[in-house]
Amino acid sequence: MIKGTTKLLGVIGDPIAHSLSPVMHNAAISHLGVDFVYLAFPVKPEDLKAALLGFEAIGLRGFSITIPHKQAILPLLSEVSPIARAIGAVNTVYRTDKGWCGTNTDVEGFLAPLQPPPTPPYQGGATEVKSALESGNRTAESSHSPYQGGATEVKSALESGNMTAESSHSPDQGGARGESDWSQKVAVILGNGGAARAVVAGCAQLGCAQIHVVGRQQQNLAEFQQSWVDSPIPVKSLQVHTWDNLSRLISQADLLVNTTPVGMYPHGEKSPIPLAAIDQISPGAIAYDLIYNPSPTQFLKDAQLRGAQVIDGLPMLVQQGAAALKIWLETESVPVEVMRLALRKHLGLD
């Protein structure tokens, strides 16, 4: 229920009616029982500065940013994180005593399904934890678990099977996880737009041995490559290629990522990769599509038929949102699974 005390969060863009952010954030807010609401605010480019002043006046706690404001907002912020500087875009803004500060959580979202699940602090599973809670004999190590509640909350969560998760490594997610050493891995990224920049930064953080970016226009590719030369994030072995090199690159790829909109609803029958090229993918390689509707995309269907592990864009969407919510609510524990299920239901994927 929205009350006079309810604190505001939101998302800005133009257009903004299509945004799924209110669906997942309000599901999380409801689950947590905190006095917040997340709203969509249509803001035209010429009104961006005025919107920031208005948000400050009404005490907005923070907001997400989508097209066309991700780059335009940079000079209007008091502080911008190194990761947002490197990507050249902000997707999350929060308020501090310095003013409006911006960061980018897309890299964290992209990386989430590629990294191993966090090792639980206990070794014996839910039965042993519940037993320890009932006996009042929690170990010191267990106090570092990602949930913030005490023994009562944890016991209740275990009994209901509905633990609030810090990250979306739940067993029913599918996808490709478990890699811990990427130092010999080759990443191939389709597209050289803003989404590709977040993926390049993510692959650099993973420590990939080679990062290849594939695009249509040589000049744009050259500018893309040059933009990383003095980046706050060191990117080694970044190479750019035109589309005619695709088949050769796919044969080398351990991680193949689509950042283009090809195959997005309502054109789910399309794929950015011709069948002759996808035939070159190595069995066991990871095919990752940032598109989350449809799920799976034609690209992922084709890759899976050839033995690849596949990840759609929903985990990234959820995790970047969860990372933002942690900043705004100043907590390390947000209900990622609740957010994911709310989106799947809204999209008709269940």
mmCIF file of C-alpha atoms in Angstrom:
data_model
loop_
_atom_site.group_PDB
_atom_site.id
_atom_site.type_symbol
_atom_site.label_atom_id
_atom_site.label_comp_id
_atom_site.label_asym_id
_atom_site.label_seq_id
_atom_site.Cartn_x
_atom_site.Cartn_y
_atom_site.Cartn_z
ATOM 1 C CA MET A 1 0.000 0.000 0.000
ATOM 2 C CA ILE A 2 1.310 3.443 -0.940
ATOM 3 C CA LYS A 3 1.214 5.811 2.041
ATOM 4 C CA GLY A 4 2.378 9.304 2.872
ATOM 5 C CA THR A 5 5.613 7.793 4.169
ATOM 6 C CA THR A 6 6.302 5.694 1.062
ATOM 7 C CA LYS A 7 9.726 6.362 -0.449
ATOM 8 C CA LEU A 8 10.091 6.617 -4.204
ATOM 9 C CA LEU A 9 12.282 4.757 -6.694
ATOM 10 C CA GLY A 10 11.831 4.681 -10.425
ATOM 11 C CA VAL A 11 13.027 4.373 -13.989
ATOM 12 C CA ILE A 12 13.309 7.114 -16.599
ATOM 13 C CA GLY A 13 13.277 6.834 -20.363
ATOM 14 C CA ASP A 14 11.544 7.928 -23.535
ATOM 15 C CA PRO A 15 9.490 5.883 -24.241
ATOM 16 C CA ILE A 16 9.121 4.069 -20.930
ATOM 17 C CA ALA A 17 5.707 2.342 -20.964
ATOM 18 C CA HIS A 18 7.313 -0.917 -22.129
ATOM 19 C CA SER A 19 9.746 -1.135 -19.200
ATOM 20 C CA LEU A 20 9.721 -4.346 -17.163
ATOM 21 C CA SER A 21 11.630 -2.768 -14.282
ATOM 22 C CA PRO A 22 8.501 -1.890 -12.247
ATOM 23 C CA VAL A 23 7.349 -5.518 -12.474
ATOM 24 C CA MET A 24 10.455 -7.027 -10.924
ATOM 25 C CA HIS A 25 11.288 -4.224 -8.488
ATOM 26 C CA ASN A 26 7.807 -3.926 -7.028
ATOM 27 C CA ALA A 27 7.673 -7.720 -6.648
ATOM 28 C CA ALA A 28 10.879 -7.534 -4.624
ATOM 29 C CA ILE A 29 9.654 -4.550 -2.589
ATOM 30 C CA SER A 30 6.423 -6.351 -1.755
ATOM 31 C CA HIS A 31 8.302 -9.499 -0.745
ATOM 32 C CA LEU A 32 10.641 -7.544 1.518
ATOM 33 C CA GLY A 33 7.794 -5.567 3.093
ATOM 34 C CA VAL A 34 9.663 -2.263 2.858
ATOM 35 C CA ASP A 35 7.904 1.090 2.454
ATOM 36 C CA PHE A 36 8.994 1.813 -1.121
ATOM 37 C CA VAL A 37 7.370 1.932 -4.550
ATOM 38 C CA TYR A 38 9.043 1.813 -7.968
ATOM 39 C CA LEU A 39 7.472 3.921 -10.731
ATOM 40 C CA ALA A 40 8.105 4.581 -14.423
ATOM 41 C CA PHE A 41 8.706 8.236 -15.300
ATOM 42 C CA PRO A 42 8.539 9.356 -18.942
ATOM 43 C CA VAL A 43 11.286 11.960 -19.382
ATOM 44 C CA LYS A 44 12.031 13.563 -22.739
ATOM 45 C CA PRO A 45 15.677 14.346 -23.594
ATOM 46 C CA GLU A 46 15.167 18.099 -23.280
ATOM 47 C CA ASP A 47 13.657 17.627 -19.792
ATOM 48 C CA LEU A 48 16.417 15.495 -18.288
ATOM 49 C CA LYS A 49 18.075 18.229 -16.225
ATOM 50 C CA ALA A 50 14.715 19.483 -14.956
ATOM 51 C CA ALA A 51 13.738 15.926 -14.015
ATOM 52 C CA LEU A 52 16.840 15.566 -11.825
ATOM 53 C CA LEU A 53 15.988 18.792 -9.998
ATOM 54 C CA GLY A 54 12.419 17.584 -9.536
ATOM 55 C CA PHE A 55 13.550 14.194 -8.237
ATOM 56 C CA GLU A 56 15.805 15.930 -5.728
ATOM 57 C CA ALA A 57 12.943 18.165 -4.607
ATOM 58 C CA ILE A 58 10.582 15.254 -3.927
ATOM 59 C CA GLY A 59 13.242 13.108 -2.264
ATOM 60 C CA LEU A 60 13.459 10.303 -4.818
ATOM 61 C CA ARG A 61 15.923 7.732 -3.455
ATOM 62 C CA GLY A 62 17.250 6.523 -6.791
ATOM 63 C CA PHE A 63 16.310 5.515 -10.302
ATOM 64 C CA SER A 64 17.180 3.345 -13.265
ATOM 65 C CA ILE A 65 17.921 4.785 -16.695
ATOM 66 C CA THR A 66 17.093 3.462 -20.111
ATOM 67 C CA ILE A 67 17.219 4.810 -23.665
ATOM 68 C CA PRO A 68 17.915 7.634 -24.528
ATOM 69 C CA HIS A 69 19.424 8.956 -21.294
ATOM 70 C CA LYS A 70 22.230 6.507 -20.431
ATOM 71 C CA GLN A 71 24.945 8.685 -21.959
ATOM 72 C CA ALA A 72 23.272 12.088 -21.730
ATOM 73 C CA ILE A 73 23.039 11.957 -17.943
ATOM 74 C CA LEU A 74 26.807 11.600 -17.408
ATOM 75 C CA PRO A 75 27.662 15.347 -17.262
ATOM 76 C CA LEU A 76 24.701 16.014 -14.944
ATOM 77 C CA LEU A 77 25.965 13.718 -12.174
ATOM 78 C CA SER A 78 28.200 14.651 -9.252
ATOM 79 C CA GLU A 79 30.041 11.341 -9.361
ATOM 80 C CA VAL A 80 30.313 8.498 -11.859
ATOM 81 C CA SER A 81 31.788 5.086 -11.045
ATOM 82 C CA PRO A 82 34.830 3.791 -12.984
ATOM 83 C CA ILE A 83 32.761 0.961 -14.482
ATOM 84 C CA ALA A 84 30.202 3.435 -15.838
ATOM 85 C CA ARG A 85 33.017 5.618 -17.201
ATOM 86 C CA ALA A 86 34.525 2.642 -18.977
ATOM 87 C CA ILE A 87 31.228 1.583 -20.512
ATOM 88 C CA GLY A 88 30.322 5.178 -21.286
ATOM 89 C CA ALA A 89 26.833 4.814 -19.871
ATOM 90 C CA VAL A 90 24.946 4.921 -16.564
ATOM 91 C CA ASN A 91 21.973 2.693 -15.832
ATOM 92 C CA THR A 92 21.605 3.295 -12.070
ATOM 93 C CA VAL A 93 21.530 6.588 -10.140
ATOM 94 C CA TYR A 94 21.476 7.007 -6.378
ATOM 95 C CA ARG A 95 21.545 9.949 -3.986
ATOM 96 C CA THR A 96 24.390 10.761 -1.584
ATOM 97 C CA ASP A 97 25.495 13.892 0.276
ATOM 98 C CA LYS A 98 27.544 14.693 -2.842
ATOM 99 C CA GLY A 99 24.425 14.748 -5.011
ATOM 100 C CA TRP A 100 23.308 12.341 -7.723
ATOM 101 C CA CYS A 101 25.826 9.559 -8.346
ATOM 102 C CA GLY A 102 25.777 7.099 -11.239
ATOM 103 C CA THR A 103 26.993 3.596 -11.862
ATOM 104 C CA ASN A 104 26.353 0.741 -14.262
ATOM 105 C CA THR A 105 25.139 -2.635 -13.034
ATOM 106 C CA ASP A 106 24.927 -4.272 -16.475
ATOM 107 C CA VAL A 107 28.378 -5.855 -16.094
ATOM 108 C CA GLU A 108 27.390 -7.447 -12.786
ATOM 109 C CA GLY A 109 24.185 -8.656 -14.412
ATOM 110 C CA PHE A 110 26.019 -10.098 -17.400
ATOM 111 C CA LEU A 111 28.560 -11.927 -15.252
ATOM 112 C CA ALA A 112 26.118 -13.482 -12.786
ATOM 113 C CA PRO A 113 25.165 -16.634 -14.762
ATOM 114 C CA LEU A 114 28.780 -17.189 -15.880
ATOM 115 C CA GLN A 115 30.289 -17.430 -12.432
ATOM 116 C CA PRO A 116 30.199 -20.365 -10.021
ATOM 117 C CA PRO A 117 27.503 -20.256 -7.343
ATOM 118 C CA PRO A 118 28.799 -18.845 -4.062
ATOM 119 C CA THR A 119 30.052 -21.571 -1.736
ATOM 120 C CA PRO A 120 27.557 -21.865 1.131
ATOM 121 C CA PRO A 121 29.064 -21.277 4.569
ATOM 122 C CA TYR A 122 27.788 -24.621 5.827
ATOM 123 C CA GLN A 123 28.728 -28.029 4.426
ATOM 124 C CA GLY A 124 25.737 -30.157 5.290
ATOM 125 C CA GLY A 125 22.739 -28.597 3.557
ATOM 126 C CA ALA A 126 19.391 -27.363 4.837
ATOM 127 C CA THR A 127 18.797 -30.235 7.256
ATOM 128 C CA GLU A 128 21.995 -29.553 9.172
ATOM 129 C CA VAL A 129 21.382 -25.804 9.204
ATOM 130 C CA LYS A 130 17.860 -26.259 10.499
ATOM 131 C CA SER A 131 19.167 -28.646 13.152
ATOM 132 C CA ALA A 132 21.843 -26.167 14.175
ATOM 133 C CA LEU A 133 19.299 -23.372 14.375
ATOM 134 C CA GLU A 134 16.978 -25.485 16.531
ATOM 135 C CA SER A 135 19.827 -26.338 18.866
ATOM 136 C CA GLY A 136 20.971 -22.719 19.007
ATOM 137 C CA ASN A 137 24.449 -23.811 17.920
ATOM 138 C CA ARG A 138 25.219 -21.694 14.894
ATOM 139 C CA THR A 139 28.873 -21.568 14.001
ATOM 140 C CA ALA A 140 30.711 -18.269 13.679
ATOM 141 C CA GLU A 141 31.216 -18.979 9.990
ATOM 142 C CA SER A 142 27.479 -19.167 9.317
ATOM 143 C CA SER A 143 27.040 -15.551 10.355
ATOM 144 C CA HIS A 144 28.539 -14.512 7.035
ATOM 145 C CA SER A 145 25.668 -15.951 4.981
ATOM 146 C CA PRO A 146 24.004 -13.613 2.489
ATOM 147 C CA TYR A 147 20.687 -13.323 4.275
ATOM 148 C CA GLN A 148 20.303 -10.582 6.875
ATOM 149 C CA GLY A 149 17.651 -12.044 9.140
ATOM 150 C CA GLY A 150 18.357 -13.972 12.324
ATOM 151 C CA ALA A 151 17.829 -17.639 13.131
ATOM 152 C CA THR A 152 14.042 -17.365 13.154
ATOM 153 C CA GLU A 153 13.928 -15.916 9.645
ATOM 154 C CA VAL A 154 16.351 -18.493 8.291
ATOM 155 C CA LYS A 155 14.529 -21.413 9.870
ATOM 156 C CA SER A 156 11.235 -20.138 8.472
ATOM 157 C CA ALA A 157 12.776 -19.740 5.028
ATOM 158 C CA LEU A 158 14.200 -23.238 5.107
ATOM 159 C CA GLU A 159 10.862 -24.703 6.148
ATOM 160 C CA SER A 160 8.999 -22.837 3.406
ATOM 161 C CA GLY A 161 11.687 -23.407 0.788
ATOM 162 C CA ASN A 162 11.685 -19.687 0.003
ATOM 163 C CA MET A 163 15.051 -18.298 1.029
ATOM 164 C CA THR A 164 15.775 -14.748 -0.065
ATOM 165 C CA ALA A 165 18.679 -15.129 -2.427
ATOM 166 C CA GLU A 166 21.556 -12.732 -2.907
ATOM 167 C CA SER A 167 22.215 -14.000 -6.402
ATOM 168 C CA SER A 168 20.231 -15.932 -8.944
ATOM 169 C CA HIS A 169 22.175 -19.180 -8.970
ATOM 170 C CA SER A 170 19.074 -21.181 -8.197
ATOM 171 C CA PRO A 171 19.100 -24.752 -9.485
ATOM 172 C CA ASP A 172 16.187 -24.332 -11.884
ATOM 173 C CA GLN A 173 17.864 -21.531 -13.790
ATOM 174 C CA GLY A 174 19.671 -23.798 -16.196
ATOM 175 C CA GLY A 175 22.367 -22.018 -18.095
ATOM 176 C CA ALA A 176 26.105 -22.467 -18.032
ATOM 177 C CA ARG A 177 27.903 -22.001 -14.757
ATOM 178 C CA GLY A 178 30.892 -23.270 -12.910
ATOM 179 C CA GLU A 179 33.781 -21.722 -14.837
ATOM 180 C CA SER A 180 36.363 -20.249 -12.494
ATOM 181 C CA ASP A 181 39.378 -19.907 -14.796
ATOM 182 C CA TRP A 182 38.783 -17.921 -17.968
ATOM 183 C CA SER A 183 42.450 -17.161 -18.640
ATOM 184 C CA GLN A 184 42.554 -19.474 -21.675
ATOM 185 C CA LYS A 185 39.056 -18.720 -22.939
ATOM 186 C CA VAL A 186 38.069 -16.906 -26.126
ATOM 187 C CA ALA A 187 35.011 -14.632 -26.158
ATOM 188 C CA VAL A 188 33.246 -13.609 -29.369
ATOM 189 C CA ILE A 189 30.736 -10.754 -29.107
ATOM 190 C CA LEU A 190 28.184 -9.993 -31.819
ATOM 191 C CA GLY A 191 27.493 -6.276 -32.093
ATOM 192 C CA ASN A 192 29.391 -3.151 -31.087
ATOM 193 C CA GLY A 193 26.749 -0.968 -29.445
ATOM 194 C CA GLY A 194 26.209 0.002 -25.823
ATOM 195 C CA ALA A 195 25.284 -3.515 -24.690
ATOM 196 C CA ALA A 196 28.479 -4.844 -26.260
ATOM 197 C CA ARG A 197 30.507 -2.393 -24.167
ATOM 198 C CA ALA A 198 29.120 -3.902 -20.959
ATOM 199 C CA VAL A 199 29.902 -7.392 -22.255
ATOM 200 C CA VAL A 200 33.477 -6.428 -23.173
ATOM 201 C CA ALA A 201 33.969 -5.031 -19.673
ATOM 202 C CA GLY A 202 32.532 -8.243 -18.217
ATOM 203 C CA CYS A 203 34.801 -10.458 -20.327
ATOM 204 C CA ALA A 204 37.776 -8.348 -19.259
ATOM 205 C CA GLN A 205 36.817 -8.856 -15.611
ATOM 206 C CA LEU A 206 36.568 -12.594 -16.223
ATOM 207 C CA GLY A 207 40.123 -12.467 -17.574
ATOM 208 C CA CYS A 208 39.386 -13.881 -21.031
ATOM 209 C CA ALA A 209 42.521 -14.521 -23.080
ATOM 210 C CA GLN A 210 40.969 -13.037 -26.223
ATOM 211 C CA ILE A 211 37.939 -10.812 -26.789
ATOM 212 C CA HIS A 212 36.649 -10.505 -30.367
ATOM 213 C CA VAL A 213 33.940 -8.013 -31.339
ATOM 214 C CA VAL A 214 32.058 -8.464 -34.607
ATOM 215 C CA GLY A 215 30.247 -5.597 -36.328
ATOM 216 C CA ARG A 216 29.037 -4.327 -39.677
ATOM 217 C CA GLN A 217 31.049 -1.151 -40.260
ATOM 218 C CA GLN A 218 34.834 -1.029 -40.073
ATOM 219 C CA GLN A 219 34.962 2.623 -38.987
ATOM 220 C CA ASN A 220 32.596 2.040 -36.072
ATOM 221 C CA LEU A 221 34.595 -1.013 -35.060
ATOM 222 C CA ALA A 222 37.850 0.949 -35.123
ATOM 223 C CA GLU A 223 36.315 3.653 -32.929
ATOM 224 C CA PHE A 224 34.975 0.998 -30.580
ATOM 225 C CA GLN A 225 38.435 -0.540 -30.206
ATOM 226 C CA GLN A 226 40.139 2.832 -29.718
ATOM 227 C CA SER A 227 37.697 3.805 -26.978
ATOM 228 C CA TRP A 228 39.150 1.111 -24.717
ATOM 229 C CA VAL A 229 42.774 2.256 -25.009
ATOM 230 C CA ASP A 230 42.720 4.560 -21.968
ATOM 231 C CA SER A 231 39.756 2.940 -20.270
ATOM 232 C CA PRO A 232 39.541 2.685 -16.436
ATOM 233 C CA ILE A 233 39.103 -1.045 -17.084
ATOM 234 C CA PRO A 234 42.133 -2.663 -18.726
ATOM 235 C CA VAL A 235 40.998 -4.694 -21.737
ATOM 236 C CA LYS A 236 43.674 -6.967 -23.150
ATOM 237 C CA SER A 237 43.616 -8.717 -26.510
ATOM 238 C CA LEU A 238 40.563 -6.879 -27.822
ATOM 239 C CA GLN A 239 40.184 -7.392 -31.549
ATOM 240 C CA VAL A 240 37.469 -6.200 -33.917
ATOM 241 C CA HIS A 241 36.184 -7.913 -37.053
ATOM 242 C CA THR A 242 33.598 -7.475 -39.754
ATOM 243 C CA TRP A 243 30.822 -9.996 -40.203
ATOM 244 C CA ASP A 244 32.578 -11.987 -42.940
ATOM 245 C CA ASN A 245 34.980 -13.400 -40.326
ATOM 246 C CA LEU A 246 32.155 -14.849 -38.253
ATOM 247 C CA SER A 247 32.444 -18.564 -39.094
ATOM 248 C CA ARG A 248 36.154 -18.661 -38.281
ATOM 249 C CA LEU A 249 35.658 -16.807 -35.007
ATOM 250 C CA ILE A 250 32.767 -19.015 -33.890
ATOM 251 C CA SER A 251 34.937 -22.105 -34.278
ATOM 252 C CA GLN A 252 37.354 -20.597 -31.718
ATOM 253 C CA ALA A 253 34.737 -19.303 -29.283
ATOM 254 C CA ASP A 254 34.376 -20.612 -25.752
ATOM 255 C CA LEU A 255 31.817 -17.863 -25.110
ATOM 256 C CA LEU A 256 29.598 -16.519 -27.912
ATOM 257 C CA VAL A 257 27.426 -13.528 -26.957
ATOM 258 C CA ASN A 258 24.685 -11.866 -28.996
ATOM 259 C CA THR A 259 24.233 -8.201 -28.067
ATOM 260 C CA THR A 260 22.239 -7.317 -31.210
ATOM 261 C CA PRO A 261 18.419 -7.047 -31.266
ATOM 262 C CA VAL A 262 18.123 -9.683 -34.011
ATOM 263 C CA GLY A 263 15.716 -12.383 -32.840
ATOM 264 C CA MET A 264 13.873 -10.196 -30.354
ATOM 265 C CA TYR A 265 10.070 -10.453 -30.044
ATOM 266 C CA PRO A 266 8.076 -10.243 -32.302
ATOM 267 C CA HIS A 267 10.759 -11.507 -34.715
ATOM 268 C CA GLY A 268 11.698 -14.591 -32.728
ATOM 269 C CA GLU A 269 12.222 -16.713 -35.823
ATOM 270 C CA LYS A 270 15.310 -14.720 -36.804
ATOM 271 C CA SER A 271 18.905 -15.349 -35.737
ATOM 272 C CA PRO A 272 21.949 -13.100 -36.070
ATOM 273 C CA ILE A 273 24.011 -16.125 -37.147
ATOM 274 C CA PRO A 274 23.476 -18.117 -40.359
ATOM 275 C CA LEU A 275 23.210 -21.888 -39.921
ATOM 276 C CA ALA A 276 26.465 -22.411 -41.805
ATOM 277 C CA ALA A 277 28.264 -20.277 -39.231
ATOM 278 C CA ILE A 278 26.566 -21.696 -36.119
ATOM 279 C CA ASP A 279 27.574 -25.154 -37.373
ATOM 280 C CA GLN A 280 31.114 -24.142 -36.421
ATOM 281 C CA ILE A 281 30.361 -23.759 -32.718
ATOM 282 C CA SER A 282 32.249 -26.144 -30.449
ATOM 283 C CA PRO A 283 30.213 -28.570 -28.336
ATOM 284 C CA GLY A 284 30.394 -27.338 -24.759
ATOM 285 C CA ALA A 285 30.863 -23.696 -25.726
ATOM 286 C CA ILE A 286 28.551 -21.179 -24.050
ATOM 287 C CA ALA A 287 26.022 -19.339 -26.222
ATOM 288 C CA TYR A 288 24.627 -16.283 -24.427
ATOM 289 C CA ASP A 289 21.846 -14.100 -25.843
ATOM 290 C CA LEU A 290 21.044 -10.822 -24.086
ATOM 291 C CA ILE A 291 17.513 -11.068 -25.481
ATOM 292 C CA TYR A 292 15.031 -12.431 -22.909
ATOM 293 C CA ASN A 293 11.855 -12.540 -25.028
ATOM 294 C CA PRO A 294 11.376 -15.006 -26.657
ATOM 295 C CA SER A 295 13.095 -17.569 -24.494
ATOM 296 C CA PRO A 296 14.922 -19.326 -25.968
ATOM 297 C CA THR A 297 15.738 -17.303 -29.069
ATOM 298 C CA GLN A 298 16.374 -18.975 -32.409
ATOM 299 C CA PHE A 299 20.092 -18.363 -31.912
ATOM 300 C CA LEU A 300 20.036 -20.295 -28.642
ATOM 301 C CA LYS A 301 17.942 -23.094 -30.127
ATOM 302 C CA ASP A 302 20.426 -23.493 -32.990
ATOM 303 C CA ALA A 303 23.403 -23.424 -30.625
ATOM 304 C CA GLN A 304 21.880 -25.931 -28.206
ATOM 305 C CA LEU A 305 21.178 -28.381 -31.017
ATOM 306 C CA ARG A 306 24.908 -28.308 -31.721
ATOM 307 C CA GLY A 307 25.909 -29.115 -28.160
ATOM 308 C CA ALA A 308 26.398 -25.632 -26.742
ATOM 309 C CA GLN A 309 25.366 -24.560 -23.258
ATOM 310 C CA VAL A 310 22.867 -21.709 -23.479
ATOM 311 C CA ILE A 311 21.934 -18.662 -21.383
ATOM 312 C CA ASP A 312 19.151 -16.209 -22.226
ATOM 313 C CA GLY A 313 18.951 -12.567 -21.199
ATOM 314 C CA LEU A 314 16.605 -12.928 -18.242
ATOM 315 C CA PRO A 315 19.310 -13.595 -15.607
ATOM 316 C CA MET A 316 21.180 -10.469 -16.725
ATOM 317 C CA LEU A 317 18.014 -8.358 -16.602
ATOM 318 C CA VAL A 318 17.190 -9.596 -13.126
ATOM 319 C CA GLN A 319 20.703 -9.367 -11.749
ATOM 320 C CA GLN A 320 21.377 -5.839 -12.954
ATOM 321 C CA GLY A 321 18.111 -4.835 -11.310
ATOM 322 C CA ALA A 322 18.970 -6.682 -8.119
ATOM 323 C CA ALA A 323 22.354 -4.943 -7.966
ATOM 324 C CA ALA A 324 20.626 -1.566 -8.239
ATOM 325 C CA LEU A 325 18.092 -2.486 -5.549
ATOM 326 C CA LYS A 326 20.913 -3.381 -3.167
ATOM 327 C CA ILE A 327 22.336 0.118 -3.624
ATOM 328 C CA TRP A 328 19.018 1.902 -3.072
ATOM 329 C CA LEU A 329 17.906 -0.190 -0.093
ATOM 330 C CA GLU A 330 21.439 -0.418 1.346
ATOM 331 C CA THR A 331 21.217 -4.172 1.783
ATOM 332 C CA GLU A 332 23.078 -7.209 0.493
ATOM 333 C CA SER A 333 19.981 -9.396 0.485
ATOM 334 C CA VAL A 334 17.301 -9.016 -2.175
ATOM 335 C CA PRO A 335 14.798 -11.641 -3.388
ATOM 336 C CA VAL A 336 16.285 -12.363 -6.803
ATOM 337 C CA GLU A 337 14.146 -15.444 -7.366
ATOM 338 C CA VAL A 338 10.981 -13.456 -6.646
ATOM 339 C CA MET A 339 12.076 -10.899 -9.255
ATOM 340 C CA ARG A 340 12.810 -13.597 -11.820
ATOM 341 C CA LEU A 341 9.516 -15.394 -11.327
ATOM 342 C CA ALA A 342 7.570 -12.131 -11.524
ATOM 343 C CA LEU A 343 9.144 -11.389 -14.901
ATOM 344 C CA ARG A 344 8.581 -14.884 -16.240
ATOM 345 C CA LYS A 345 4.916 -14.696 -15.252
ATOM 346 C CA HIS A 346 4.549 -11.240 -16.797
ATOM 347 C CA LEU A 347 6.181 -12.423 -20.036
ATOM 348 C CA GLY A 348 4.094 -15.591 -20.147
ATOM 349 C CA LEU A 349 7.199 -17.790 -20.005
ATOM 350 C CA ASP A 350 5.862 -20.177 -17.350
#
